[in-house]
Amino acid sequence: MKIIKLKLKSKSYPIYIQQGSITKAGNLLARLKIGKDAVIITNSYLKRKFGIQIQNSLTRCGISSKFYTAPDSEKAKSIQYCLNLIDKISKYDNKKQIFLVALGGGVVGDLTGFIASIYKRGVPYIQIPTTLLAQVDSSIGGKTAIDLKVAKNLVGAFHQPKAVIVDPGLLKSLSERQLRSGLAEVIKYAIIKDKFLFNFLKNNYKKVFCLNKKAVELIEERCIAIKAQVVERDEQEKKGIRTILNFGHTIGHAIEAAAGYHKYSHGEAISIGMACATEISYNLKLIKENKLKQIINLIRLYKLPTQFKGIALNKIMNSLVRDKKFIQVRNKFVLPAAIGRVTIKNNIPEIIIRKTILRHLI
Ligand code: GLY
């Protein structure tokens, strides 16, 4: 089993990566000594599909388990839903040594992490991510949040998990769209930090897309290692280092918000965002045309969108200015400076942003 350790002094934790690792969850968690009673937050599909395997593994190691299922959508991240769930957990948690388990994608991970951060002023939790996006990105790093009506992820806390169990075998249960969405984050990691990964993705489309065991392990290990290194250097996003993870997310989030979070998946929106940011970089003469083409071609190779339709430019611009990431600056963009290297630029003239977005609107 590959173990990547995310080093944050007393908050350090292991990230276990192995096909079939969910069947070893009991052993892995018993060793951590974080509690005897697991509260597993998941959705009903994942409970049916993987619940028994995980439960059996925990039972064998003397850990009890109780499942709560959440809707498989952003609805699960509403304050109301979150408070209801906390209420249920508190009624169950009588003389127990509980810890929470997030079994799911980004929504379940964010919700579970947030509840773990506030319930009894903080209880341990672990992540068992089931989507590619969650396995390479959102399950790691300790940012947890729920939504307000005005914006996503507005109420949150930093609360690191005690462990992350990544089982690449779970990806077989994903739809093609979910898989592509996760591959958008993989492409992001390649562009910001890993030229080798970029070339690997370019030359191994079939293997990656068919979830070839070796190819998936390679891309997961490389993305997770990058995420862990970035979080180690800037856990709470105070030094500007974590900002590079937002490549493609500035315009991507604005498109998601302007489209009402239904039309484009997160990965699709950030693919368009990465294409726009790369074009801005080219317009500012930070990268050459051949690199712009290579990046756009890789996004397209994985059949991810670089253009969008049906959203008014002004709606996107309004979402952009509401972005909570812009404090003290008009805007902040992570822009590619080479394949595997990015730079951060503030206050890009609005006319460049508008023209770029318009070029991607069909
Ligand atoms: N939980 C996602 C992150 O910390 O980046």
XYZ file of C-alpha atoms and ligand atoms in Angstrom:
367
model
C 0.000 0.000 0.000
C 1.256 3.462 -0.911
C 1.097 5.877 2.043
C 1.592 9.611 1.569
C 1.984 11.439 4.853
C 0.635 14.965 5.006
C 2.920 16.602 7.564
C 1.315 19.256 9.757
C 2.938 18.658 13.160
C 0.247 17.351 15.535
C -2.325 17.471 12.735
C -0.324 15.216 10.376
C -2.207 12.350 8.739
C -1.700 9.428 6.394
C -3.281 9.157 2.961
C -3.564 5.455 2.108
C -3.770 4.607 -1.590
C -4.542 1.066 -2.729
C -7.116 -0.825 -4.759
C -9.371 -2.566 -2.260
C -8.308 -0.372 0.679
C -11.924 0.085 1.852
C -11.942 -3.567 2.910
C -9.014 -2.734 5.209
C -10.670 0.364 6.700
C -11.149 -1.362 10.071
C -7.457 -2.217 10.471
C -6.313 1.192 9.277
C -8.664 3.053 11.618
C -8.162 0.797 14.647
C -4.441 1.642 14.457
C -5.214 5.371 14.604
C -7.119 4.947 17.901
C -9.551 7.768 17.120
C -12.687 6.163 18.518
C -14.795 3.033 18.725
C -17.999 4.203 17.055
C -18.011 5.316 13.431
C -20.780 7.600 12.168
C -20.676 7.153 8.409
C -22.169 9.956 6.322
C -22.831 8.935 2.731
C -25.571 8.763 0.109
C -27.995 5.892 -0.332
C -26.341 4.575 -3.533
C -22.891 4.374 -1.903
C -24.349 2.848 1.245
C -25.926 0.072 -0.839
C -22.798 -0.400 -2.958
C -19.982 -0.237 -0.393
C -21.647 0.031 3.043
C -21.522 -3.665 3.933
C -17.835 -4.064 2.983
C -16.856 -1.117 5.143
C -19.132 -2.115 7.998
C -17.762 -5.684 8.027
C -14.204 -4.416 8.042
C -14.939 -2.074 10.973
C -16.855 -4.740 12.924
C -13.929 -7.182 12.599
C -11.770 -4.565 14.333
C -14.217 -3.802 17.148
C -15.573 -0.548 15.678
C -19.353 -0.063 15.573
C -20.931 1.792 12.666
C -24.044 3.875 12.103
C -24.969 5.207 8.650
C -26.689 8.492 7.844
C -27.533 9.156 4.213
C -27.494 12.632 2.705
C -28.905 13.834 -0.623
C -26.420 13.505 -3.447
C -26.454 17.208 -4.250
C -25.563 20.641 -2.919
C -28.841 20.421 -0.876
C -26.881 18.388 1.659
C -24.720 21.435 2.317
C -27.572 23.704 3.465
C -27.499 24.971 7.041
C -30.859 23.344 7.718
C -29.746 19.932 6.532
C -26.490 20.228 8.446
C -28.239 21.152 11.724
C -30.750 18.303 11.339
C -27.927 15.854 10.881
C -26.032 17.193 13.904
C -29.212 16.766 15.922
C -29.525 13.117 14.838
C -25.859 12.444 15.562
C -26.140 13.969 19.041
C -29.108 11.716 19.889
C -27.172 8.666 18.731
C -23.940 9.743 20.427
C -24.718 8.622 23.956
C -21.737 7.254 25.883
C -20.013 6.566 22.602
C -16.541 7.303 21.336
C -17.607 8.632 18.000
C -15.703 9.720 14.969
C -17.181 10.647 11.612
C -16.501 9.038 8.259
C -17.179 10.844 4.976
C -17.947 8.170 2.384
C -18.594 10.023 -0.856
C -17.580 12.861 -3.119
C -16.948 16.531 -2.444
C -20.401 17.337 -1.031
C -20.345 14.565 1.580
C -16.700 15.361 2.385
C -17.375 19.064 2.937
C -20.500 18.421 5.015
C -18.930 15.711 7.187
C -15.736 17.718 7.704
C -17.731 20.780 8.696
C -19.889 18.851 11.189
C -16.728 17.270 12.617
C -15.227 20.741 13.031
C -18.117 22.152 15.096
C -19.804 19.211 16.831
C -18.592 19.185 20.455
C -16.027 21.800 19.360
C -14.414 19.251 17.100
C -14.456 15.472 16.739
C -12.141 13.308 14.595
C -13.159 12.385 11.083
C -11.766 10.446 8.197
C -12.335 10.708 4.494
C -13.118 7.788 2.192
C -13.493 9.626 -1.119
C -15.419 7.819 -3.835
C -15.063 10.146 -6.843
C -11.867 10.913 -8.727
C -12.295 14.584 -7.911
C -12.526 13.840 -4.197
C -9.709 11.257 -4.291
C -7.178 13.635 -5.867
C -8.343 16.900 -4.382
C -11.277 17.655 -2.117
C -10.775 14.925 0.519
C -7.313 16.299 1.320
C -6.488 19.626 2.889
C -8.934 20.207 5.713
C -11.050 22.967 4.188
C -14.617 22.187 5.179
C -17.750 24.189 4.476
C -21.476 24.396 3.947
C -23.409 26.832 1.759
C -25.475 29.944 2.315
C -28.158 31.012 -0.164
C -25.961 33.874 -1.388
C -22.905 31.729 -2.081
C -21.384 28.286 -1.779
C -18.890 27.382 0.958
C -19.432 30.622 2.877
C -19.607 28.985 6.317
C -16.668 26.768 7.070
C -13.591 25.892 9.059
C -10.191 24.346 8.651
C -10.359 20.909 10.219
C -7.939 18.246 9.017
C -9.077 14.617 8.762
C -7.237 11.961 10.780
C -6.719 9.862 7.653
C -7.785 9.600 4.034
C -8.429 6.167 2.535
C -8.208 6.270 -1.243
C -9.457 3.169 -3.044
C -9.009 3.644 -6.814
C -11.213 0.553 -7.340
C -14.241 2.656 -6.318
C -13.874 4.750 -9.457
C -15.418 1.928 -11.507
C -18.790 2.970 -10.074
C -18.542 6.485 -11.564
C -20.469 7.708 -14.579
C -18.418 8.861 -17.556
C -19.325 12.468 -16.751
C -18.179 12.151 -13.128
C -14.914 10.588 -14.282
C -14.249 13.383 -16.775
C -15.064 15.935 -14.096
C -12.365 14.437 -11.854
C -9.929 14.347 -14.760
C -10.318 18.124 -15.026
C -8.739 18.446 -11.557
C -6.012 15.982 -12.600
C -5.265 18.178 -15.637
C -5.166 21.163 -13.270
C -2.448 19.495 -11.182
C -0.458 18.681 -14.320
C -0.572 22.287 -15.530
C 0.259 23.899 -12.190
C 3.038 21.585 -11.027
C 3.753 18.465 -13.035
C 5.034 18.435 -16.612
C 5.600 14.669 -16.417
C 1.942 14.159 -15.518
C 0.925 16.502 -18.354
C 2.827 14.382 -20.887
C 1.564 11.171 -19.316
C -2.035 12.368 -19.694
C -1.333 13.415 -23.275
C 0.121 10.026 -24.233
C -2.100 7.661 -22.254
C -5.680 8.788 -22.828
C -7.023 5.272 -23.358
C -5.332 3.775 -20.306
C -6.427 6.663 -18.100
C -9.955 6.689 -19.377
C -10.340 2.897 -19.094
C -9.093 3.171 -15.496
C -6.032 1.029 -16.116
C -4.823 0.167 -12.594
C -1.245 1.407 -13.034
C -2.270 4.575 -14.868
C -4.852 5.509 -12.225
C -2.433 4.849 -9.376
C 0.206 6.986 -11.052
C -2.068 9.970 -11.592
C -3.604 9.700 -8.128
C -0.258 9.419 -6.374
C 1.178 12.401 -8.245
C -1.852 14.669 -7.660
C -2.147 13.689 -3.996
C 1.576 14.290 -3.427
C 1.247 17.785 -4.927
C -1.839 18.586 -2.878
C -0.159 17.357 0.311
C 2.980 19.435 -0.327
C 0.968 22.578 -1.031
C -1.207 22.141 2.084
C 1.877 21.438 4.243
C 3.392 24.754 3.156
C 0.239 26.848 3.539
C -2.375 25.005 5.555
C -4.763 27.921 6.007
C -4.193 29.713 2.722
C -2.414 32.598 4.415
C 0.834 32.613 2.446
C -0.551 32.639 -1.057
C 0.915 29.180 -1.781
C -2.410 27.329 -1.717
C -3.734 29.877 -4.188
C -2.184 27.929 -7.087
C -4.786 25.206 -6.492
C -7.359 27.733 -7.680
C -6.097 27.573 -11.265
C -9.190 27.572 -13.476
C -11.448 28.130 -10.473
C -11.818 31.922 -10.712
C -13.818 31.967 -13.929
C -14.871 28.335 -13.336
C -16.647 29.155 -10.061
C -18.255 32.220 -11.636
C -19.629 30.052 -14.474
C -20.906 27.439 -12.007
C -22.618 30.116 -9.912
C -24.027 32.020 -12.887
C -25.396 28.770 -14.349
C -27.021 27.843 -11.031
C -24.790 24.830 -10.245
C -26.746 22.429 -12.450
C -25.760 22.979 -16.023
C -22.015 22.439 -15.635
C -20.331 20.020 -13.257
C -17.455 21.432 -11.208
C -14.893 19.774 -13.486
C -16.591 21.059 -16.635
C -16.725 24.604 -15.242
C -13.069 24.600 -14.222
C -12.090 23.203 -17.637
C -13.634 26.307 -19.197
C -11.956 28.355 -16.449
C -8.550 26.796 -17.208
C -8.986 27.499 -20.917
C -9.888 31.145 -20.177
C -7.029 31.616 -17.680
C -4.552 30.141 -20.170
C -5.772 32.502 -22.847
C -5.441 35.458 -20.465
C -1.884 34.313 -19.785
C -1.193 34.214 -23.531
C -2.710 37.689 -23.999
C -0.462 39.010 -21.238
C 2.503 37.359 -23.024
C 3.224 35.062 -20.092
C 3.144 31.930 -22.264
C 3.789 31.163 -25.903
C 1.082 30.168 -28.386
C 2.311 26.554 -28.622
C 1.821 26.101 -24.844
C -1.654 27.636 -25.048
C -2.486 25.122 -27.785
C -1.033 22.186 -25.818
C -3.145 23.053 -22.778
C -6.358 23.555 -24.756
C -5.700 20.315 -26.667
C -5.229 18.319 -23.467
C -8.499 19.615 -22.023
C -10.252 18.724 -25.285
C -8.548 15.310 -25.515
C -10.385 14.392 -22.307
C -13.613 15.654 -23.913
C -13.941 18.441 -21.403
C -15.419 21.771 -22.504
C -13.361 24.877 -23.227
C -16.445 26.840 -24.304
C -19.893 27.336 -22.844
C -23.323 28.590 -23.840
C -26.494 30.077 -22.454
C -25.057 32.243 -19.672
C -24.973 36.031 -19.980
C -21.540 37.628 -19.645
C -22.829 40.105 -17.039
C -24.063 37.286 -14.835
C -20.594 35.742 -14.880
C -18.946 39.110 -14.181
C -21.315 39.659 -11.210
C -20.393 36.250 -9.797
C -16.712 37.043 -10.295
C -16.853 40.223 -8.214
C -18.684 38.406 -5.413
C -15.924 35.770 -5.189
C -14.728 35.612 -1.590
C -11.166 34.967 -2.750
C -10.788 38.604 -3.820
C -9.885 40.527 -0.725
C -8.118 43.852 -1.165
C -7.700 43.273 -4.890
C -10.085 43.630 -7.804
C -9.370 40.140 -9.002
C -6.747 37.431 -8.653
C -5.846 34.911 -11.354
C -3.590 31.879 -11.361
C -2.036 31.867 -14.822
C 0.177 29.264 -16.498
C 3.736 30.462 -17.098
C 4.847 27.101 -18.568
C 3.572 23.529 -18.551
C 3.980 22.640 -14.863
C 4.381 26.189 -13.562
C 1.923 28.971 -12.730
C 2.131 32.550 -11.591
C -0.390 34.672 -9.674
C -1.533 38.020 -11.073
C -3.832 40.544 -9.421
C -5.996 43.238 -10.956
C -6.159 41.970 -14.517
C -7.923 44.701 -16.568
C -11.627 43.943 -16.761
C -11.658 44.386 -20.529
C -9.235 41.439 -20.940
C -11.400 39.237 -18.720
C -14.592 40.218 -20.542
C -13.102 39.674 -24.003
C -11.644 36.315 -23.003
C -14.916 35.060 -21.524
C -16.798 36.263 -24.605
C -14.437 34.311 -26.871
C -15.393 31.154 -24.972
C -19.125 31.844 -25.162
C -20.737 30.059 -28.115
N -11.078 19.953 1.536
C -10.487 20.526 0.401
C -9.280 21.298 0.672
O -8.885 21.469 1.794
O -8.656 21.782 -0.257
